[in-house]
Amino acid sequence: MRATAERETGTSELSIAKPPERVGRYLLYPPIAQGGMATVHTARLVGAEGFNRLVAAKRLHSHLADDPEFVAMFHDEARIASRVHHANVVPVLDVVTVEGELILVQEYVHGVPLSHLMKLARTSTTPIPTSIAVAILTGVLAGLHAAHEAKDDDDHPLEIIHRDVSPQNVMVSVDGVPRLLDFGIAKARTSSHHTREGIFKGKLGYMAAEQLKMQPFDRTADVYAAGVVMWELLVNDRVHDGKSELTFVNMVVNGTMPTILEAIEKRGTILDEKRRRELTALAPIVSCAMAVNARDRFATASEMMWAILSATPAASTVEIAEWVKTTGKEYLERRDKTLAANEESLRTTKPAAPKSGVQKTAEPVVMQSGAYPVSPNAHGSIESVPLDARTQVAQRSSGPWPWVVLTLAFAVMGVAVGLRYRPMLESPGNMAGVRDAFDAVPNMAASASVALPAPIDTEDASNAPTPSSGVRAAPPHTRPPVQPITPSRAATAPRATATVSASASASSSAKADCNPPFYFDGSKKVFKLNCL
């Protein structure tokens, strides 16, 4: 049996925060919780242009980083959790594998663990209001159902079973939303790690009879665990409190667990009329969820959720938020101080600047489904990319080369056009015919369609005569008023010859409006768009 709940470290929230540790593109602050498999840190994602984001980082213990079994479990958790998209499930954002480190990056949820809230209620002997308990549990069931219904890229069910639904794995945020987390021992059809025979995983108090008997089980085992959580919320006590493990297991397997009303009566708790009416309506729902036979339970978490909502109203998120801030005030204040100390340590001890520039990727790197692509970062370590990324696009290098290439392209085009039409300008006598041709050409107005450039005949361009010693510019030509017309597609320009006739009629036979392909606006030469 393995318990995955992380316990609060306590010391890091009372002592002066240590400087953050850089791992890839993340700055890890001191741990805020720890368990048998990993420690949990608040961390800061540092991006370009001053972008940063507070996240939670689940860091595999260093002595387990070389253990293939634990590494496979960690990878399975990342893959499974990344397939679940729901407001009541804490999402996985990234996976970091660098220099013997294995870190699972999740969204940071500012709130209080349900286990802590329930402990406060037991200590104060003040039960959690029924409407609050109902709202929290139905939120968890909604997220759990989303996990059960998750599918792979081919739209096939993943058959996810959480196997660790418990108060320790529910975070109630200050915005009033309960969120399910920790898929560390979750089971799915695509899991690469498989539990060895004779080993079962989870918390004893939330295990169904078939799990304890090491028999095959399905999603209804999670429904059973949700029923136990509800039992504890309503009774305001632990389900196995004061019982030995052997006694408790026998009660679960034999179906002799007391109902919520029996347990409350045994505790001697006095109920007012309103709460008794609420618990009476919810008692059969809890009993159904905790049935010994899996076939007698709710078939899905969603079915149980709707049964609860039909029995009694749930509190709003605003009401839950107010209750969490009031009940968990001391916890939240400690966490706020920790976060503030972490930020102060970051401001006073800036991480060392990178020694070299970021290495560029020459070509796109296509990753297989389920792989975690990484790339070297500016700090000489490995920088992770989002979990579901399929392609790592090559980084664009900065520098003048794109502009140089563009300039050369325009220069080549100018030379080609010049060689094509230079023979018409060699003789000063030709300019009179050119001006006559300009007067005969209608003016071009802006239009939605633009003629495509005619292909350049490189063979004719290479055979063009050598330019004469000088070419006189034509006198300024006044541009006539613009008249809107629809330009026609430019025809292929006439082939260049050794001599050009001075007659305007000879040039118009080739194509008057593109011979030459420009006009003069004062002293400025303007090329015609439909002749380019």
Short mmCIF file of C-alpha atoms in Angstrom, two decimals:
data_model
loop_
_atom_site.label_atom_id
_atom_site.label_comp_id
_atom_site.label_asym_id
_atom_site.label_seq_id
_atom_site.Cartn_x
_atom_site.Cartn_y
_atom_site.Cartn_z
CA MET A 1 0.00 0.00 0.00
CA ARG A 2 1.26 3.45 -0.86
CA ALA A 3 0.00 6.83 0.32
CA THR A 4 0.70 9.65 -2.09
CA ALA A 5 -0.46 12.59 -0.02
CA GLU A 6 2.16 15.26 0.42
CA ARG A 7 2.41 16.67 3.93
CA GLU A 8 3.13 20.30 4.67
CA THR A 9 6.79 20.95 5.39
CA GLY A 10 6.02 23.72 7.82
CA THR A 11 9.65 24.77 8.22
CA SER A 12 9.91 26.55 4.88
CA GLU A 13 6.91 28.75 5.72
CA LEU A 14 8.36 29.85 9.05
CA SER A 15 11.99 30.32 8.08
CA ILE A 16 13.59 32.84 5.76
CA ALA A 17 13.12 31.70 2.19
CA LYS A 18 16.22 30.48 0.41
CA PRO A 19 17.20 31.80 -3.02
CA PRO A 20 15.38 30.04 -5.86
CA GLU A 21 17.04 27.20 -7.70
CA ARG A 22 17.13 27.34 -11.49
CA VAL A 23 16.03 24.18 -13.29
CA GLY A 24 15.62 24.65 -17.02
CA ARG A 25 13.39 27.68 -17.54
CA TYR A 26 11.94 27.44 -14.03
CA LEU A 27 13.01 28.99 -10.73
CA LEU A 28 12.15 26.57 -7.91
CA TYR A 29 11.48 27.94 -4.46
CA PRO A 30 11.90 25.83 -1.29
CA PRO A 31 9.41 22.94 -1.00
CA ILE A 32 6.00 23.56 0.54
CA ALA A 33 5.02 19.89 0.86
CA GLN A 34 6.62 16.48 0.53
CA GLY A 35 5.65 12.85 0.20
CA GLY A 36 7.26 9.49 -0.27
CA MET A 37 7.76 10.00 -3.99
CA ALA A 38 8.22 13.73 -4.56
CA THR A 39 8.40 17.20 -3.09
CA VAL A 40 6.10 20.02 -4.15
CA HIS A 41 7.46 23.50 -4.77
CA THR A 42 6.09 26.79 -5.85
CA ALA A 43 8.07 27.83 -8.90
CA ARG A 44 8.22 30.62 -11.43
CA LEU A 45 8.23 30.07 -15.16
CA VAL A 46 10.56 32.64 -16.71
CA GLY A 47 9.87 33.45 -20.35
CA ALA A 48 10.90 36.04 -22.91
CA GLU A 49 10.12 39.77 -22.73
CA GLY A 50 9.69 39.71 -18.96
CA PHE A 51 6.96 37.05 -19.03
CA ASN A 52 6.70 34.95 -15.87
CA ARG A 53 4.08 32.82 -14.18
CA LEU A 54 3.70 31.22 -10.77
CA VAL A 55 3.31 27.45 -11.03
CA ALA A 56 3.51 24.36 -8.83
CA ALA A 57 6.36 21.92 -9.43
CA LYS A 58 6.22 18.29 -8.32
CA ARG A 59 9.84 17.13 -8.11
CA LEU A 60 10.73 13.45 -8.01
CA HIS A 61 13.10 12.62 -5.17
CA SER A 62 16.67 12.49 -6.44
CA HIS A 63 17.21 8.96 -5.15
CA LEU A 64 14.25 7.79 -7.26
CA ALA A 65 15.25 9.58 -10.47
CA ASP A 66 17.32 6.56 -11.56
CA ASP A 67 14.63 4.03 -10.70
CA PRO A 68 12.89 2.99 -13.95
CA GLU A 69 9.69 2.05 -12.11
CA PHE A 70 9.26 5.43 -10.43
CA VAL A 71 10.28 7.29 -13.56
CA ALA A 72 7.65 5.37 -15.54
CA MET A 73 5.03 6.20 -12.89
CA PHE A 74 5.96 9.87 -13.08
CA HIS A 75 5.70 9.88 -16.85
CA ASP A 76 2.37 8.08 -16.68
CA GLU A 77 1.05 10.73 -14.29
CA ALA A 78 2.06 13.46 -16.73
CA ARG A 79 0.50 11.74 -19.74
CA ILE A 80 -2.71 10.82 -17.94
CA ALA A 81 -3.29 14.19 -16.27
CA SER A 82 -2.56 16.05 -19.51
CA ARG A 83 -5.51 14.29 -21.17
CA VAL A 84 -8.02 15.56 -18.60
CA HIS A 85 -9.38 19.02 -19.32
CA HIS A 86 -11.86 20.23 -16.74
CA ALA A 87 -12.26 23.19 -14.39
CA ASN A 88 -12.31 20.84 -11.39
CA VAL A 89 -9.01 19.14 -12.25
CA VAL A 90 -5.59 20.74 -11.74
CA PRO A 91 -3.96 20.74 -15.21
CA VAL A 92 -0.43 19.59 -16.02
CA LEU A 93 1.48 22.27 -17.93
CA ASP A 94 4.91 20.84 -18.55
CA VAL A 95 7.45 18.11 -17.83
CA VAL A 96 11.11 18.89 -17.17
CA THR A 97 13.86 16.30 -17.52
CA VAL A 98 17.32 17.78 -17.04
CA GLU A 99 20.55 16.71 -15.35
CA GLY A 100 18.98 13.87 -13.37
CA GLU A 101 15.92 15.95 -12.47
CA LEU A 102 12.35 14.95 -13.25
CA ILE A 103 9.74 17.62 -12.55
CA LEU A 104 6.03 17.76 -13.24
CA VAL A 105 4.79 21.33 -13.65
CA GLN A 106 1.17 22.05 -12.75
CA GLU A 107 -1.05 25.06 -12.41
CA TYR A 108 -0.62 26.69 -9.02
CA VAL A 109 -3.90 26.74 -7.09
CA HIS A 110 -4.06 29.26 -4.26
CA GLY A 111 -6.28 27.63 -1.71
CA VAL A 112 -6.49 25.14 1.16
CA PRO A 113 -6.38 21.32 0.97
CA LEU A 114 -9.73 19.74 1.80
CA SER A 115 -7.97 17.52 4.32
CA HIS A 116 -6.84 20.61 6.26
CA LEU A 117 -10.32 22.13 6.20
CA MET A 118 -11.83 18.86 7.44
CA LYS A 119 -9.24 18.64 10.21
CA LEU A 120 -10.13 22.16 11.35
CA ALA A 121 -13.81 21.19 11.41
CA ARG A 122 -13.12 18.07 13.50
CA THR A 123 -10.92 20.01 15.91
CA SER A 124 -13.52 22.71 16.43
CA THR A 125 -16.38 20.16 16.50
CA THR A 126 -18.18 22.46 14.08
CA PRO A 127 -19.33 20.41 11.09
CA ILE A 128 -18.91 21.72 7.58
CA PRO A 129 -22.24 23.19 6.37
CA THR A 130 -24.14 20.67 4.27
CA SER A 131 -24.44 22.99 1.29
CA ILE A 132 -20.66 23.59 1.33
CA ALA A 133 -19.92 19.86 1.59
CA VAL A 134 -22.33 19.11 -1.25
CA ALA A 135 -20.80 21.78 -3.49
CA ILE A 136 -17.26 20.58 -2.85
CA LEU A 137 -18.04 16.92 -3.46
CA THR A 138 -20.12 17.51 -6.59
CA GLY A 139 -17.27 19.57 -8.00
CA VAL A 140 -14.85 16.72 -7.32
CA LEU A 141 -17.26 14.25 -8.94
CA ALA A 142 -17.52 16.45 -12.04
CA GLY A 143 -13.74 16.47 -12.40
CA LEU A 144 -13.53 12.75 -11.69
CA HIS A 145 -16.11 12.01 -14.39
CA ALA A 146 -14.07 14.07 -16.86
CA ALA A 147 -11.05 11.90 -16.05
CA HIS A 148 -13.06 8.69 -16.49
CA GLU A 149 -14.35 9.89 -19.85
CA ALA A 150 -11.00 11.12 -21.23
CA LYS A 151 -9.91 9.82 -24.63
CA ASP A 152 -6.69 9.55 -26.61
CA ASP A 153 -5.87 11.23 -29.92
CA ASP A 154 -7.72 8.49 -31.79
CA ASP A 155 -10.87 9.11 -29.75
CA HIS A 156 -10.51 5.84 -27.84
CA PRO A 157 -11.35 5.80 -24.10
CA LEU A 158 -8.28 5.90 -21.88
CA GLU A 159 -10.13 4.08 -19.09
CA ILE A 160 -8.53 6.22 -16.40
CA ILE A 161 -9.01 5.22 -12.77
CA HIS A 162 -7.65 7.75 -10.27
CA ARG A 163 -7.20 5.24 -7.41
CA ASP A 164 -6.43 7.99 -4.89
CA VAL A 165 -9.58 10.08 -4.46
CA SER A 166 -9.21 11.46 -0.94
CA PRO A 167 -9.37 14.80 0.93
CA GLN A 168 -5.58 15.14 0.63
CA ASN A 169 -5.92 15.25 -3.17
CA VAL A 170 -8.60 17.92 -3.31
CA MET A 171 -7.64 21.60 -3.24
CA VAL A 172 -10.38 24.14 -2.54
CA SER A 173 -9.25 27.42 -4.05
CA VAL A 174 -9.94 30.90 -2.75
CA ASP A 175 -12.16 31.45 -5.78
CA GLY A 176 -14.52 28.76 -4.48
CA VAL A 177 -13.68 25.98 -6.93
CA PRO A 178 -12.71 22.48 -5.67
CA ARG A 179 -10.02 20.84 -7.81
CA LEU A 180 -8.95 17.22 -7.99
CA LEU A 181 -5.21 16.62 -8.27
CA ASP A 182 -2.45 14.01 -8.06
CA PHE A 183 -2.79 11.32 -10.71
CA GLY A 184 0.43 9.79 -9.39
CA ILE A 185 -0.97 6.26 -9.03
CA ALA A 186 -3.72 6.58 -11.61
CA LYS A 187 -4.29 3.65 -13.91
CA ALA A 188 -5.05 3.95 -17.63
CA ARG A 189 -5.19 1.73 -20.68
CA THR A 190 -2.03 3.35 -22.04
CA SER A 191 0.00 3.22 -18.81
CA SER A 192 3.56 2.08 -19.32
CA HIS A 193 3.92 1.11 -15.67
CA HIS A 194 1.88 -1.79 -14.31
CA THR A 195 1.39 -2.68 -10.67
CA ARG A 196 3.07 -5.91 -9.74
CA GLU A 197 0.94 -8.78 -8.51
CA GLY A 198 0.39 -8.71 -4.77
CA ILE A 199 0.85 -4.92 -4.58
CA PHE A 200 -2.03 -2.47 -4.28
CA LYS A 201 -1.82 1.30 -4.28
CA GLY A 202 -3.91 3.91 -2.54
CA LYS A 203 -5.03 4.89 0.93
CA LEU A 204 -6.53 2.15 3.03
CA GLY A 205 -9.48 4.20 4.25
CA TYR A 206 -10.68 4.97 0.70
CA MET A 207 -10.23 1.56 -0.91
CA ALA A 208 -13.17 -0.47 -2.16
CA ALA A 209 -13.64 -4.12 -1.19
CA GLU A 210 -12.43 -5.42 -4.56
CA GLN A 211 -9.21 -3.43 -4.22
CA LEU A 212 -8.56 -4.78 -0.75
CA LYS A 213 -9.17 -8.31 -2.02
CA MET A 214 -6.83 -7.58 -4.97
CA GLN A 215 -9.52 -8.31 -7.51
CA PRO A 216 -10.07 -6.51 -10.85
CA PHE A 217 -11.76 -3.13 -10.45
CA ASP A 218 -13.02 -0.29 -12.61
CA ARG A 219 -14.09 3.35 -12.26
CA THR A 220 -16.65 2.43 -9.61
CA ALA A 221 -13.71 2.06 -7.21
CA ASP A 222 -13.30 5.84 -7.51
CA VAL A 223 -17.03 6.25 -6.89
CA TYR A 224 -16.59 4.27 -3.66
CA ALA A 225 -13.73 6.56 -2.59
CA ALA A 226 -15.89 9.63 -3.31
CA GLY A 227 -18.59 8.07 -1.12
CA VAL A 228 -16.11 7.75 1.75
CA VAL A 229 -15.09 11.41 1.35
CA MET A 230 -18.75 12.39 1.51
CA TRP A 231 -19.27 10.19 4.58
CA GLU A 232 -16.43 12.01 6.38
CA LEU A 233 -17.66 15.45 5.28
CA LEU A 234 -21.14 14.85 6.67
CA VAL A 235 -20.24 12.90 9.81
CA ASN A 236 -17.30 15.21 10.60
CA ASP A 237 -15.07 12.27 11.47
CA ARG A 238 -12.61 9.84 9.90
CA VAL A 239 -14.22 6.67 8.55
CA HIS A 240 -11.62 4.43 10.16
CA ASP A 241 -11.00 6.51 13.28
CA GLY A 242 -10.22 4.36 16.34
CA LYS A 243 -10.26 1.06 14.43
CA SER A 244 -7.38 -1.27 13.77
CA GLU A 245 -6.49 -1.94 10.14
CA LEU A 246 -7.70 -5.54 10.35
CA THR A 247 -11.02 -4.53 11.89
CA PHE A 248 -11.52 -1.80 9.36
CA VAL A 249 -10.73 -4.06 6.37
CA ASN A 250 -13.20 -6.66 7.62
CA MET A 251 -15.92 -4.00 7.94
CA VAL A 252 -15.34 -2.83 4.35
CA VAL A 253 -15.22 -6.32 2.86
CA ASN A 254 -18.27 -7.52 4.80
CA GLY A 255 -20.29 -4.35 4.27
CA THR A 256 -20.77 -3.54 7.94
CA MET A 257 -19.73 0.12 7.77
CA PRO A 258 -22.22 2.33 9.69
CA THR A 259 -24.40 4.76 7.74
CA ILE A 260 -23.89 8.49 8.25
CA LEU A 261 -26.95 8.71 10.53
CA GLU A 262 -25.78 5.74 12.61
CA ALA A 263 -22.31 7.23 12.96
CA ILE A 264 -23.67 10.65 13.98
CA GLU A 265 -25.98 9.07 16.53
CA LYS A 266 -23.10 7.04 17.95
CA ARG A 267 -21.06 10.22 18.36
CA GLY A 268 -23.91 11.81 20.27
CA THR A 269 -24.10 14.77 17.91
CA ILE A 270 -27.30 16.79 18.20
CA LEU A 271 -28.79 17.75 14.85
CA ASP A 272 -31.17 20.59 14.19
CA GLU A 273 -34.21 19.92 12.04
CA LYS A 274 -32.72 21.39 8.87
CA ARG A 275 -29.48 19.39 9.03
CA ARG A 276 -31.29 16.18 9.97
CA ARG A 277 -33.54 16.60 6.93
CA GLU A 278 -30.51 17.18 4.69
CA LEU A 279 -28.60 14.16 6.03
CA THR A 280 -31.64 11.94 5.77
CA ALA A 281 -31.89 12.80 2.07
CA LEU A 282 -28.16 12.20 1.49
CA ALA A 283 -27.76 9.00 3.55
CA PRO A 284 -28.98 6.56 0.85
CA ILE A 285 -26.74 8.22 -1.74
CA VAL A 286 -23.67 7.70 0.45
CA SER A 287 -24.68 4.09 1.13
CA CYS A 288 -25.14 3.43 -2.59
CA ALA A 289 -21.70 4.84 -3.40
CA MET A 290 -20.10 2.71 -0.63
CA ALA A 291 -21.81 -0.56 -1.58
CA VAL A 292 -19.65 -3.66 -1.24
CA ASN A 293 -20.63 -4.95 -4.66
CA ALA A 294 -19.42 -2.66 -7.45
CA ARG A 295 -22.58 -3.36 -9.47
CA ASP A 296 -24.70 -1.87 -6.68
CA ARG A 297 -22.89 1.50 -6.79
CA PHE A 298 -23.51 4.41 -9.08
CA ALA A 299 -22.22 3.44 -12.52
CA THR A 300 -20.51 6.79 -13.03
CA ALA A 301 -19.33 9.74 -10.97
CA SER A 302 -21.71 11.94 -12.94
CA GLU A 303 -24.68 9.80 -11.87
CA MET A 304 -23.71 10.21 -8.24
CA MET A 305 -23.24 13.95 -8.70
CA TRP A 306 -26.75 14.46 -10.06
CA ALA A 307 -28.24 12.29 -7.32
CA ILE A 308 -26.66 14.55 -4.70
CA LEU A 309 -27.78 17.75 -6.40
CA SER A 310 -31.31 16.40 -6.64
CA ALA A 311 -31.37 15.66 -2.92
CA THR A 312 -30.18 18.96 -1.50
CA PRO A 313 -29.00 22.34 -2.85
CA ALA A 314 -25.31 23.16 -3.17
CA ALA A 315 -23.59 26.37 -2.12
CA SER A 316 -22.43 28.82 -4.78
CA THR A 317 -18.76 29.38 -5.59
CA VAL A 318 -18.98 32.77 -3.87
CA GLU A 319 -20.21 31.11 -0.67
CA ILE A 320 -17.48 28.45 -0.86
CA ALA A 321 -14.83 31.13 -1.43
CA GLU A 322 -15.98 33.08 1.62
CA TRP A 323 -16.05 29.92 3.74
CA VAL A 324 -12.54 28.90 2.63
CA LYS A 325 -11.08 32.34 3.33
CA THR A 326 -12.68 32.35 6.79
CA THR A 327 -12.03 28.74 7.83
CA GLY A 328 -8.57 28.52 6.30
CA LYS A 329 -7.49 32.05 7.19
CA GLU A 330 -4.35 31.07 9.13
CA TYR A 331 -3.27 28.59 6.46
CA LEU A 332 -3.70 31.17 3.70
CA GLU A 333 -1.83 33.81 5.69
CA ARG A 334 1.13 31.45 6.12
CA ARG A 335 1.11 30.64 2.44
CA ASP A 336 0.93 34.36 1.53
CA LYS A 337 3.97 35.02 3.73
CA THR A 338 5.85 32.19 2.07
CA LEU A 339 5.07 33.50 -1.41
CA ALA A 340 6.09 37.02 -0.39
CA ALA A 341 9.37 35.77 1.09
CA ASN A 342 10.05 33.80 -2.08
CA GLU A 343 9.52 36.86 -4.25
CA GLU A 344 11.75 38.92 -1.98
CA SER A 345 14.52 36.33 -2.24
CA LEU A 346 14.18 36.46 -6.02
CA ARG A 347 14.52 40.25 -6.07
CA THR A 348 17.52 40.35 -3.72
CA THR A 349 19.40 37.39 -5.23
CA LYS A 350 18.95 37.43 -8.98
CA PRO A 351 19.90 34.16 -10.69
CA ALA A 352 23.19 34.25 -12.58
CA ALA A 353 22.96 35.62 -16.09
CA PRO A 354 23.39 33.14 -18.93
CA LYS A 355 26.97 32.72 -20.12
CA SER A 356 26.10 32.13 -23.77
CA GLY A 357 23.31 32.78 -26.20
CA VAL A 358 20.45 30.40 -26.82
CA GLN A 359 21.36 27.62 -29.19
CA LYS A 360 19.27 27.63 -32.32
CA THR A 361 17.54 24.65 -33.84
CA ALA A 362 18.45 24.25 -37.50
CA GLU A 363 15.42 22.19 -38.47
CA PRO A 364 12.02 21.43 -36.97
CA VAL A 365 12.10 18.45 -34.63
CA VAL A 366 8.97 16.29 -34.82
CA MET A 367 8.27 14.39 -31.61
CA GLN A 368 6.35 11.15 -31.36
CA SER A 369 3.06 11.16 -29.44
CA GLY A 370 3.66 11.06 -25.71
CA ALA A 371 7.31 12.15 -25.93
CA TYR A 372 8.63 15.17 -24.08
CA PRO A 373 10.74 17.35 -26.37
CA VAL A 374 13.47 19.42 -24.81
CA SER A 375 15.92 21.95 -26.17
CA PRO A 376 19.10 23.50 -24.77
CA ASN A 377 18.49 26.84 -23.09
CA ALA A 378 20.60 29.87 -22.47
CA HIS A 379 21.89 28.58 -19.18
CA GLY A 380 23.56 25.48 -20.53
CA SER A 381 20.79 23.22 -19.25
CA ILE A 382 17.86 21.58 -20.96
CA GLU A 383 14.68 23.57 -21.43
CA SER A 384 11.40 21.73 -21.60
CA VAL A 385 8.49 22.47 -23.87
CA PRO A 386 4.73 21.94 -23.27
CA LEU A 387 3.74 18.30 -22.76
CA ASP A 388 1.42 17.93 -25.78
CA ALA A 389 3.72 19.66 -28.26
CA ARG A 390 4.07 17.65 -31.44
CA THR A 391 6.51 19.89 -33.29
CA GLN A 392 9.33 22.10 -32.17
CA VAL A 393 9.55 24.90 -34.70
CA ALA A 394 13.03 26.06 -35.60
CA GLN A 395 13.91 29.38 -34.03
CA ARG A 396 14.31 32.28 -36.40
CA SER A 397 17.77 33.75 -36.25
CA SER A 398 18.08 37.49 -35.97
CA GLY A 399 20.41 39.48 -38.21
CA PRO A 400 20.61 41.34 -41.53
CA TRP A 401 20.51 38.33 -43.86
CA PRO A 402 16.78 38.45 -44.71
CA TRP A 403 17.14 42.12 -45.75
CA VAL A 404 20.26 41.42 -47.79
CA VAL A 405 18.47 38.68 -49.72
CA LEU A 406 15.46 40.91 -50.33
CA THR A 407 17.66 43.79 -51.55
CA LEU A 408 19.52 41.51 -53.96
CA ALA A 409 16.23 40.21 -55.33
CA PHE A 410 15.03 43.72 -56.15
CA ALA A 411 18.42 44.57 -57.68
CA VAL A 412 18.29 41.54 -59.98
CA MET A 413 14.75 42.46 -61.05
CA GLY A 414 15.86 46.02 -61.84
CA VAL A 415 18.78 44.86 -63.96
CA ALA A 416 16.57 42.46 -65.89
CA VAL A 417 13.97 45.14 -66.63
CA GLY A 418 16.70 47.58 -67.62
CA LEU A 419 18.29 45.14 -70.06
CA ARG A 420 14.91 44.35 -71.55
CA TYR A 421 13.96 47.90 -72.46
CA ARG A 422 17.35 49.59 -72.85
CA PRO A 423 17.39 49.28 -76.70
CA MET A 424 14.39 51.59 -76.95
CA LEU A 425 16.31 54.36 -75.19
CA GLU A 426 19.63 54.08 -77.01
CA SER A 427 18.84 56.58 -79.72
CA PRO A 428 17.83 60.14 -78.77
CA GLY A 429 15.51 60.16 -81.73
CA ASN A 430 13.44 57.42 -80.23
CA MET A 431 12.27 59.58 -77.32
CA ALA A 432 9.81 61.49 -79.50
CA GLY A 433 8.04 58.26 -80.35
CA VAL A 434 8.12 57.29 -76.70
CA ARG A 435 6.39 60.52 -75.66
CA ASP A 436 3.80 60.00 -78.39
CA ALA A 437 3.17 56.49 -77.06
CA PHE A 438 2.70 57.90 -73.53
CA ASP A 439 -0.02 60.24 -74.81
CA ALA A 440 -1.82 57.33 -76.44
CA VAL A 441 -1.82 55.17 -73.30
CA PRO A 442 -4.86 55.50 -70.95
CA ASN A 443 -4.00 56.15 -67.32
CA MET A 444 -4.19 53.38 -64.79
CA ALA A 445 -6.38 53.63 -61.72
CA ALA A 446 -6.34 51.53 -58.58
CA SER A 447 -8.16 48.26 -59.05
CA ALA A 448 -8.78 45.08 -57.12
CA SER A 449 -6.99 43.03 -59.75
CA VAL A 450 -3.30 43.47 -60.53
CA ALA A 451 -1.65 42.01 -63.62
CA LEU A 452 0.96 39.36 -62.94
CA PRO A 453 4.53 40.17 -64.15
CA ALA A 454 5.52 38.67 -67.43
CA PRO A 455 8.37 36.18 -67.24
CA ILE A 456 11.81 37.57 -68.00
CA ASP A 457 13.41 36.14 -71.12
CA THR A 458 16.97 35.61 -69.94
CA GLU A 459 18.14 34.51 -73.36
CA ASP A 460 17.03 37.77 -75.03
CA ALA A 461 18.39 39.79 -72.14
CA SER A 462 21.82 38.24 -72.58
CA ASN A 463 21.75 39.00 -76.33
CA ALA A 464 20.87 42.67 -75.87
CA PRO A 465 23.39 45.15 -77.38
CA THR A 466 25.95 46.91 -75.24
CA PRO A 467 24.69 50.25 -73.90
CA SER A 468 25.79 53.38 -75.78
CA SER A 469 28.03 55.94 -74.20
CA GLY A 470 25.16 58.14 -73.06
CA VAL A 471 21.39 58.34 -73.05
CA ARG A 472 19.59 61.66 -72.81
CA ALA A 473 16.60 61.85 -70.52
CA ALA A 474 13.27 62.77 -72.04
CA PRO A 475 11.74 66.13 -71.18
CA PRO A 476 9.29 66.11 -68.24
CA HIS A 477 5.94 64.65 -69.12
CA THR A 478 2.77 65.84 -67.41
CA ARG A 479 0.58 63.04 -66.11
CA PRO A 480 -2.98 63.41 -67.48
CA PRO A 481 -6.05 63.17 -65.21
CA VAL A 482 -6.75 59.73 -63.82
CA GLN A 483 -9.74 57.88 -65.29
CA PRO A 484 -10.98 54.70 -63.59
CA ILE A 485 -10.65 51.66 -65.83
CA THR A 486 -10.32 47.93 -65.34
CA PRO A 487 -6.77 46.95 -66.26
CA SER A 488 -6.36 43.96 -68.51
CA ARG A 489 -3.76 41.27 -67.90
CA ALA A 490 -0.43 42.35 -69.31
CA ALA A 491 0.60 40.53 -72.43
CA THR A 492 4.07 39.16 -72.87
CA ALA A 493 6.46 42.05 -73.59
CA PRO A 494 7.92 42.29 -77.14
CA ARG A 495 11.29 40.70 -77.70
CA ALA A 496 14.19 43.15 -77.73
CA THR A 497 15.91 43.84 -81.10
CA ALA A 498 19.09 45.58 -82.13
CA THR A 499 17.30 48.72 -83.43
CA VAL A 500 14.00 50.38 -82.68
CA SER A 501 12.02 52.38 -85.24
CA ALA A 502 11.25 55.99 -84.43
CA SER A 503 7.70 55.56 -85.61
CA ALA A 504 5.00 55.38 -82.86
CA SER A 505 2.90 53.04 -84.98
CA ALA A 506 5.67 50.46 -85.02
CA SER A 507 5.88 50.44 -81.22
CA SER A 508 2.08 50.32 -80.79
CA SER A 509 1.93 47.11 -82.82
CA ALA A 510 3.82 45.34 -79.99
CA LYS A 511 1.72 46.85 -77.20
CA ALA A 512 1.34 50.58 -76.86
CA ASP A 513 0.56 50.73 -73.15
CA CYS A 514 3.70 48.75 -72.16
CA ASN A 515 6.21 50.21 -74.58
CA PRO A 516 7.90 51.69 -72.60
CA PRO A 517 6.63 50.30 -69.28
CA PHE A 518 6.90 53.65 -67.46
CA TYR A 519 5.98 57.32 -67.63
CA PHE A 520 7.42 60.51 -66.17
CA ASP A 521 5.66 62.42 -63.42
CA GLY A 522 7.65 65.64 -63.58
CA SER A 523 11.24 64.47 -63.30
CA LYS A 524 10.25 61.20 -61.59
CA LYS A 525 10.10 57.95 -63.56
CA VAL A 526 7.05 55.87 -62.58
CA PHE A 527 6.68 52.23 -63.71
CA LYS A 528 3.23 51.06 -64.87
CA LEU A 529 1.81 48.37 -62.60
CA ASN A 530 0.29 46.27 -65.39
CA CYS A 531 3.62 46.10 -67.23
CA LEU A 532 5.74 44.74 -64.37
#
